[in-house]
Coordinates of C-alpha atoms and ligand atoms in Angstrom, one line a residue:
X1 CA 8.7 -5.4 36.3
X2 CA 6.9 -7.1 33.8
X3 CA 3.1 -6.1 33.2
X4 CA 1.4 -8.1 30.5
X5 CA -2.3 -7.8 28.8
X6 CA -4.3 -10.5 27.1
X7 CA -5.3 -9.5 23.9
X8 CA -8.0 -11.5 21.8
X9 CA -6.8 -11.7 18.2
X10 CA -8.6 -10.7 15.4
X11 CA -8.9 -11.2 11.7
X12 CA -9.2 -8.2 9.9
X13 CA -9.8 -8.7 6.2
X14 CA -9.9 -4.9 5.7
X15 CA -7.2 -3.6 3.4
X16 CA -4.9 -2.3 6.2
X17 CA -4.4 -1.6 8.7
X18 CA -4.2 -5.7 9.1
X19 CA -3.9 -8.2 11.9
X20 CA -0.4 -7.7 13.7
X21 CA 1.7 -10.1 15.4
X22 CA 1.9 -9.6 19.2
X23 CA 5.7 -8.7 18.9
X24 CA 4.3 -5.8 16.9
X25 CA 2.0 -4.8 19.4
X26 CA 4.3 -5.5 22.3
X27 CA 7.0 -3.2 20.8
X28 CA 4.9 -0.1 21.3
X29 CA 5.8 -0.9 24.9
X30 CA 8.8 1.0 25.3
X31 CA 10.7 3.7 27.9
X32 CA 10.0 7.4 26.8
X33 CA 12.7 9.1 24.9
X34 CA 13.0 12.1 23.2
X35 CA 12.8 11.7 19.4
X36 CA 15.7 14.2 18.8
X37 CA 18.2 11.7 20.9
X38 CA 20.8 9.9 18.7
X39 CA 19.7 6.8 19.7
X40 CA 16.6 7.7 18.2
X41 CA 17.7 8.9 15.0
X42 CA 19.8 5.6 14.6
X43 CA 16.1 3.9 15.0
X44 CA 14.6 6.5 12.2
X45 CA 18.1 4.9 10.0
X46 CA 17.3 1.4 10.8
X47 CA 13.6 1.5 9.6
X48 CA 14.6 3.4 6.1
X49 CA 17.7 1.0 5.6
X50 CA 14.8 -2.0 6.4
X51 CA 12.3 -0.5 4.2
X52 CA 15.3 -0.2 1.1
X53 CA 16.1 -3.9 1.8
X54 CA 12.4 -5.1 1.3
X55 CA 12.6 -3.8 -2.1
X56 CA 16.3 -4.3 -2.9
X57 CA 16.9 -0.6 -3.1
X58 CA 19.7 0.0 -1.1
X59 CA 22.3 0.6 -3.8
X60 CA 19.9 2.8 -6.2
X61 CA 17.4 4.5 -3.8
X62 CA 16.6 6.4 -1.2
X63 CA 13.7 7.0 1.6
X64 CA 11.7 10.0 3.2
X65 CA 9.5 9.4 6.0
X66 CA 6.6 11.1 7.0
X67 CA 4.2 11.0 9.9
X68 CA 1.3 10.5 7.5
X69 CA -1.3 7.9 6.5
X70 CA -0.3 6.2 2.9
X71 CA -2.3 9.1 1.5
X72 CA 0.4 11.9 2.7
X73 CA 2.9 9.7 0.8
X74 CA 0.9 10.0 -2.3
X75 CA 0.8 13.7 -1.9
X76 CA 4.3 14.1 -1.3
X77 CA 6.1 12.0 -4.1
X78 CA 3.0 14.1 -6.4
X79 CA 4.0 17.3 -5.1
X80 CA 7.7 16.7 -4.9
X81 CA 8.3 14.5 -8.0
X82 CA 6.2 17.1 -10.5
X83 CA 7.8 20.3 -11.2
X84 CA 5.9 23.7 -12.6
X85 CA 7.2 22.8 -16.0
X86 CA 5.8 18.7 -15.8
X87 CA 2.9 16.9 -16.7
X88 CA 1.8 14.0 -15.5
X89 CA -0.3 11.1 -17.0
X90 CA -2.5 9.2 -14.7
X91 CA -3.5 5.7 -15.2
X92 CA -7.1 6.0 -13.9
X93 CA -8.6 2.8 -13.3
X94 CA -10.2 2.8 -9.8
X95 CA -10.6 5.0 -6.9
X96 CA -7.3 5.5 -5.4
X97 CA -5.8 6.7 -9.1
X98 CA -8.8 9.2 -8.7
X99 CA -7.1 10.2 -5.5
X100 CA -3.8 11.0 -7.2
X101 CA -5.9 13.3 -9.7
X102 CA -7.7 15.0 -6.7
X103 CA -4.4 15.6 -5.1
X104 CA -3.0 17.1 -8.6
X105 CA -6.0 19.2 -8.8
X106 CA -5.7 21.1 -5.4
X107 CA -2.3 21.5 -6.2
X108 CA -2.9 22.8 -10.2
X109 CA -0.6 20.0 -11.2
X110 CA -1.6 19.2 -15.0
X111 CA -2.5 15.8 -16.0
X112 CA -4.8 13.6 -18.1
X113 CA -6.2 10.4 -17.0
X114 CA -6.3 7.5 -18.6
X115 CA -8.3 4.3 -18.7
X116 CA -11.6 3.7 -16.6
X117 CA -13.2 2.1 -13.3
X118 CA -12.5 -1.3 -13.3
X119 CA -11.2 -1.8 -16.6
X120 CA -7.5 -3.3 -16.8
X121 CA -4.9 -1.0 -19.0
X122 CA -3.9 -1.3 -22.3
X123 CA -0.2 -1.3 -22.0
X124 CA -0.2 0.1 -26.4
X125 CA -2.8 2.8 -25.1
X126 CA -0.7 4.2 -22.4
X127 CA 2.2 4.3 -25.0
X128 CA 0.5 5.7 -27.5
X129 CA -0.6 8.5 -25.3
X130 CA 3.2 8.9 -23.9
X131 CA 4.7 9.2 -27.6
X132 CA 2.2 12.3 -28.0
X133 CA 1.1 14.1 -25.2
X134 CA 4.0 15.1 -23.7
X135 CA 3.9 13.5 -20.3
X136 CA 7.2 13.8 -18.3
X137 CA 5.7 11.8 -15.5
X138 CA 3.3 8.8 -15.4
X139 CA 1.5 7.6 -11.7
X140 CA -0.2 4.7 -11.5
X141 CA -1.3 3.0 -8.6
X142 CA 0.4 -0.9 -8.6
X143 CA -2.9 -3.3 -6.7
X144 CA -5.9 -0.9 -6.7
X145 CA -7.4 -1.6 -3.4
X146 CA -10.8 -0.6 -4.6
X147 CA -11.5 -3.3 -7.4
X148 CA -8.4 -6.2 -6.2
X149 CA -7.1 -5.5 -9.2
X150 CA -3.0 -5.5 -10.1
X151 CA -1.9 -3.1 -12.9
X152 CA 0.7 -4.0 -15.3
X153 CA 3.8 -2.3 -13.8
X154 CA 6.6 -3.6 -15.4
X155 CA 5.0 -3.4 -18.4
X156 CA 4.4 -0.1 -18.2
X157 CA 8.1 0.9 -16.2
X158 CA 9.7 -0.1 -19.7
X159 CA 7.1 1.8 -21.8
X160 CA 8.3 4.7 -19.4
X161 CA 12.1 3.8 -19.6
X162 CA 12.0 3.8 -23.1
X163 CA 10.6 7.5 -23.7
X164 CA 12.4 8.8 -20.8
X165 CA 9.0 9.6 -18.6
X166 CA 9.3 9.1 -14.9
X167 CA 7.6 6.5 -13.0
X168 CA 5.8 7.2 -10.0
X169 CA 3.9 4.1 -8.4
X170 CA 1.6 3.9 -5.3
X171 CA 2.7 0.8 -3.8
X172 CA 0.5 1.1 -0.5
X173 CA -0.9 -2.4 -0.8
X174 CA 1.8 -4.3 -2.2
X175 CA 5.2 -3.3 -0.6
X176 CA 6.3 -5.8 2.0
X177 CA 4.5 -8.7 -0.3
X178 CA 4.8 -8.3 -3.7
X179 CA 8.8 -9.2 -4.7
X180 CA 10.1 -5.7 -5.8
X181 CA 13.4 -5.5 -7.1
X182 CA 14.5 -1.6 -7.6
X183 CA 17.5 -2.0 -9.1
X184 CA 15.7 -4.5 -11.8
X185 CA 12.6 -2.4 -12.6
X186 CA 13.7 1.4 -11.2
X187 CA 10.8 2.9 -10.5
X188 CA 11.3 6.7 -9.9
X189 CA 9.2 7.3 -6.7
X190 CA 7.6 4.8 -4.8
X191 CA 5.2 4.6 -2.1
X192 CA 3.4 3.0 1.0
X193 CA 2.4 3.3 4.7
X194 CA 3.9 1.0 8.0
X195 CA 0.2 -0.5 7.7
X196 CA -0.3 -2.5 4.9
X197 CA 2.0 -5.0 3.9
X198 CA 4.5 -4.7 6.1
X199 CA 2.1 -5.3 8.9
X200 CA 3.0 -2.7 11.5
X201 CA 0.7 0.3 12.8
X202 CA -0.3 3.2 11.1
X203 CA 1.2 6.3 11.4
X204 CA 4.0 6.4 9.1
X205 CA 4.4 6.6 5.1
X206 CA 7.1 6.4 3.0
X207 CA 8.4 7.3 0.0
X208 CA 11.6 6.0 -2.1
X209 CA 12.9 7.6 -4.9
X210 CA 15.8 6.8 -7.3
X211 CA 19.0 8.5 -5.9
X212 CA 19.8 10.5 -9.0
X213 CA 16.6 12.5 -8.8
X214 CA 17.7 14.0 -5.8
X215 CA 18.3 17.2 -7.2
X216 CA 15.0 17.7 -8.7
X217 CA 13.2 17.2 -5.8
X218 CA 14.8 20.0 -3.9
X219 CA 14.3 21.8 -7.2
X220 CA 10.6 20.6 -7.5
X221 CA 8.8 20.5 -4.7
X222 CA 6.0 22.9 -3.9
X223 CA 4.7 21.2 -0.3
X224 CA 5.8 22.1 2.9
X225 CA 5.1 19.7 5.5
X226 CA 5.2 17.0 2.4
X227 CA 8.3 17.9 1.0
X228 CA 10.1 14.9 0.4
X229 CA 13.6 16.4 -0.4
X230 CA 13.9 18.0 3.6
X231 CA 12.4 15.7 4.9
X232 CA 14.9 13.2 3.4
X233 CA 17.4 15.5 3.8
X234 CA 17.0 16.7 7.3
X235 CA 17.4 13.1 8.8
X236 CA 20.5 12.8 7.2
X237 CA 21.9 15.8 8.0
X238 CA 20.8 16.1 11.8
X239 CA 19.8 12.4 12.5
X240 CA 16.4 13.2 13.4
X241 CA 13.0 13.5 11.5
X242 CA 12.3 17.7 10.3
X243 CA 9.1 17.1 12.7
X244 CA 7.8 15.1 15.7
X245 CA 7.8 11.4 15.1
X246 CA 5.4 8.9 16.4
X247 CA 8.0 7.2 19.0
X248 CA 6.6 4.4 19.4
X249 CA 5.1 3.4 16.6
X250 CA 8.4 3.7 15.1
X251 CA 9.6 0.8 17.3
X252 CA 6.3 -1.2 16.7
X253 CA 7.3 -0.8 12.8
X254 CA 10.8 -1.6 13.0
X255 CA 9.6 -4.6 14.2
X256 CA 6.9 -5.4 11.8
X257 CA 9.9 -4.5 8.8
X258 CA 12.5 -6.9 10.8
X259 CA 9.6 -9.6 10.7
X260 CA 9.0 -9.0 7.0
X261 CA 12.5 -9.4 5.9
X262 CA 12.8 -12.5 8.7
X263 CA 10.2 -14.3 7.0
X264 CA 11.4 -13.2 3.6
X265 CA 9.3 -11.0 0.7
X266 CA 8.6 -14.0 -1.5
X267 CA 7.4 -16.0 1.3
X268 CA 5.2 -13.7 2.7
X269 CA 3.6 -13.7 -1.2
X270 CA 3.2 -17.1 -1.3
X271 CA 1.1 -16.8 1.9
X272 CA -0.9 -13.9 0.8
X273 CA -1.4 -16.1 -2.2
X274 CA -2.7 -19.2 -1.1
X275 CA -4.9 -17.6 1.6
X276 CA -6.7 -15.6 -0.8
X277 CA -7.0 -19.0 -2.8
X278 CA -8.9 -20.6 0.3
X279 CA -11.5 -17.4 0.9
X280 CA -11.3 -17.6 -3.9
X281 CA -12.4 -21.2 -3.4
X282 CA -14.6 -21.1 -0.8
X283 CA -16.8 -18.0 -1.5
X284 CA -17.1 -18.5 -4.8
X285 CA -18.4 -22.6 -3.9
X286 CA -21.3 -20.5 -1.9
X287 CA -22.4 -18.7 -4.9
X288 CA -20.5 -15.0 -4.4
X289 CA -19.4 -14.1 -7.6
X290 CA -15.5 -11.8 -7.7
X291 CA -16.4 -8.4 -9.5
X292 CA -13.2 -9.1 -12.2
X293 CA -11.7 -11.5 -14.0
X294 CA -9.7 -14.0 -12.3
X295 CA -6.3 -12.9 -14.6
X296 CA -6.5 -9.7 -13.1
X297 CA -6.7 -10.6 -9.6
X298 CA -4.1 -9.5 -7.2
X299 CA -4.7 -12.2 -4.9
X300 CA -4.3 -10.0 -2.2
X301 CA -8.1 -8.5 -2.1
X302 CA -11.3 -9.9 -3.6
X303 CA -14.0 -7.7 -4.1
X304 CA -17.1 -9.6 -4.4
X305 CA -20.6 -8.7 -6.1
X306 CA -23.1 -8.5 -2.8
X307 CA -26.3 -9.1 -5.5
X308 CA -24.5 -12.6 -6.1
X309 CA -26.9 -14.0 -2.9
X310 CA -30.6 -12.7 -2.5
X311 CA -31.0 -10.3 0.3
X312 CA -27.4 -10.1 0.7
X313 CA -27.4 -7.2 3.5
X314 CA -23.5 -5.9 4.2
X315 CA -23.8 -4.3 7.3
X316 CA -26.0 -7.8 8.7
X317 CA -23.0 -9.9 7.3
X318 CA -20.6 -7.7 9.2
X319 CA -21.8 -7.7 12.2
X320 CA -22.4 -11.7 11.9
X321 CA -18.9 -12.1 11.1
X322 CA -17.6 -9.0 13.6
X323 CA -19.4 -10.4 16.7
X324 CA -16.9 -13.6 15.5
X325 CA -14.0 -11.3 15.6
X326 CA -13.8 -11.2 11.6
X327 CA -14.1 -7.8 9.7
X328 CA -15.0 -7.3 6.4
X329 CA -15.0 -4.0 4.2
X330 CA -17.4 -2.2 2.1
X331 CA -16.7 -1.7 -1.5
X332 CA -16.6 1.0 -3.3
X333 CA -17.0 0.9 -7.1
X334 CA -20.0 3.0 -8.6
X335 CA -22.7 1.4 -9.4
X336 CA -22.1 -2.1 -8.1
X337 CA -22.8 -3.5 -5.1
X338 CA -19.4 -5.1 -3.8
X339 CA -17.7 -5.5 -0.4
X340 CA -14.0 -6.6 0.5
X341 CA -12.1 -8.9 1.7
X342 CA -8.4 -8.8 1.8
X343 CA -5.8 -11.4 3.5
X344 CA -3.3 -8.6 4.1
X345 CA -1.9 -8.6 7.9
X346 CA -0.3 -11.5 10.0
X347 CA -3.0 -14.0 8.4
X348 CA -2.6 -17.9 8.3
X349 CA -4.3 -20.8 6.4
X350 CA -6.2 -21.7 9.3
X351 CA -7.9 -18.5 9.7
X352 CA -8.7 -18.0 5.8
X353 CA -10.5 -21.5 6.9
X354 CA -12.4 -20.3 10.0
X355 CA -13.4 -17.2 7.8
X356 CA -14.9 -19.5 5.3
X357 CA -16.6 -21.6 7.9
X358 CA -18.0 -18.9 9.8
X359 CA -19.7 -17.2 6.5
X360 CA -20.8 -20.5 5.0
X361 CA -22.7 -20.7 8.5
X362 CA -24.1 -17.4 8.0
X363 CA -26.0 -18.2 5.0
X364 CA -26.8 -21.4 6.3
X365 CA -28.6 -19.7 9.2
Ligands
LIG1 C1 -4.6 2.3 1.6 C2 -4.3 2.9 0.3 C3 -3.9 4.3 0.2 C4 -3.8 5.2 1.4 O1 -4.9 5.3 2.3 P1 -4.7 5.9 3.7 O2 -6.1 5.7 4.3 O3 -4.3 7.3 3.6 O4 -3.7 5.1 4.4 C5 -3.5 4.8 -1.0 N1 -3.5 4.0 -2.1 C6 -3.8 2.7 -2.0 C7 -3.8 1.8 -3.3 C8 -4.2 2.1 -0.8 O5 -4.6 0.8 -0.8

């Protein structure tokens, strides 16, 4: 019995959750089963194994899944990586590093920020301040969503490696495109959601963490529901997730991870590349002008200044471009106008094309 439905296909230029390929969608189509069913569990396996592979950290890292936006990640490699006796330093250039300090707050987790809105990091700073202030963590988030911008990790990773401070990096918008290899650069903890980068739905978040800080965790952690060591740990021990998983967005994600590693991590940067070259190229040849400087760009989001054009009215432009099943994003950096557009998702050339054309017409008409 085959039923089918006809979707139209969008172009989302929202930061995640992206445009997914219709074998991602189609694989939320399955039988019911119970989640605690081994065949289940060997799913839950496959996706963590998949998730290691896109990072090439199979031989040096592990994975904990939660049923979580990216954000329940953060909070779990925070609350589970720090211990009562820790201190973290937190590289505080845009809003999602203000997140992380938000999170440590409720929590009573103490850190210092460092750096500012926008700005890019001075690698000697952060060293300096690591030599001094006794920091046995640093967090820093890798592409901050908020401002396009891509923080220096390695940089920073050997800074850490050096004075024996551990890494922990939000990966959210980069995992699945930008060519990690763990066992190169071993980051501590690591994190991101099924919706960015790998393209599948949201629902699920992950975080990887180096296999010899196992033993703090279940030392460490002070979360319940995000407590990364059992939540690791209990899918191990009993095959199953601790709590109810989203069935079938698990399937719809294995899929979306088997697609990333089937068209290959560096390939799937080269693409994210070049299509944020064509919407670089052709907004800026209409007069929009990128909020940073273009050696800082991830080229994976642009975040463009909306007083470059006159009477430049978001939510008017949104709609214009959303009746033409194109969404774009507000920004949201104090005290200057921007909105987003990112090329994360199942996104081809000729769409970066048909987005140029159709906001060329706009301010045509
Ligand atoms: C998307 C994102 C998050 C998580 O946001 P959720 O809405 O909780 O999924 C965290 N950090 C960064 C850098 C992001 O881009």
């Amino acid at each position: 019995m085959q039923h089918s439905k006809d979707l139209k296909r969008t172009i989302l230029l929202n930061p995640g959750p992206g445009t997914t390929s219709q074998k991602v969608k189609e694989a939320l189509l399955v039988e019911d089963i119970c989640p605690r069913e081994e065949a289940f569990g060997d799913v839950m396996h496959q996706i963590c194994d998949g998730i290691l592979e896109i990072g090439h950290g199979k031989k040096t890292h592990e994975v904990g899944l939660f049923v979580a936006s990216g954000t329940g990640a953060m909070e779990a490699a925070l609350v589970s990586a720090i211990g009562p006796s820790d201190k973290v330093l937190i590289l505080a250039n845009g809003a999602y590093s203000i997140r992380m300090a938000k999170i440590c707050e409720q929590y009573r987790i103490p850190f210092t920020n460092i750096g500012s809105f926008g700005e890019y990091p001075d690698v000697s700073d952060i060293e300096k301040k690591l030599t001094h202030g006794g920091f046995t963590h640093l967090a820093m988030i890798h592409h901050e969503t908020s401002t396009g911008m891509m923080n220096p990790m390695e940089d920073i990773a050997k800074i850490c490696q050096k004075r024996d401070v551990k890494l922990i990096v939000d990966a959210m918008s980069t995992y699945g495109a930008y060519p990690y290899n763990l066992e190169k650069t071993p980051v501590d903890f690591i994190f991101s959601s099924s919706n960015k980068c790998i393209h599948g739905m949201a629902g699920l978040s992950y975080v990887i963490f180096r296999k010899d800080r196992t033993e703090e965790l279940k030392a460490n952690s002070r979360g319940f529901y995000f407590d990364l060591y059992q939540q690791w740990n209990n899918l191990q021990v009993k095959n199953q997730l601790r709590f109810t998983p989203p069935v079938q967005i698990c399937y719809s994600f294995l899929e979306a991870i088997n697609e990333t590693l089937k068209e290959g991590v560096s390939n799937r940067w080269s693409r994210y590349q070049s299509n944020w070259q064509i919407l670089y190229d052709g907004l800026t040849s209409i007069g929009l002008k990128p909020f940073l400087d273009r050696d800082h760009e991830s080229k994976i989001l642009l975040a463009l200044d909306l007083n470059s054009k006159e009477n430049l009215d978001f939510d008017d432009l949104h709609d214009y471009l959303f009746e033409r099943g194109i969404t774009i994003y507000p920004g949201v950096i104090p005290e200057i106008n921007t909105f987003r557009v990112a090329v994360i998702g199942d996104l081809y050339a000729e769409d970066m094309h048909q987005v140029v054309n159709h906001i060329k017409s706009y301010f045509e008409s």
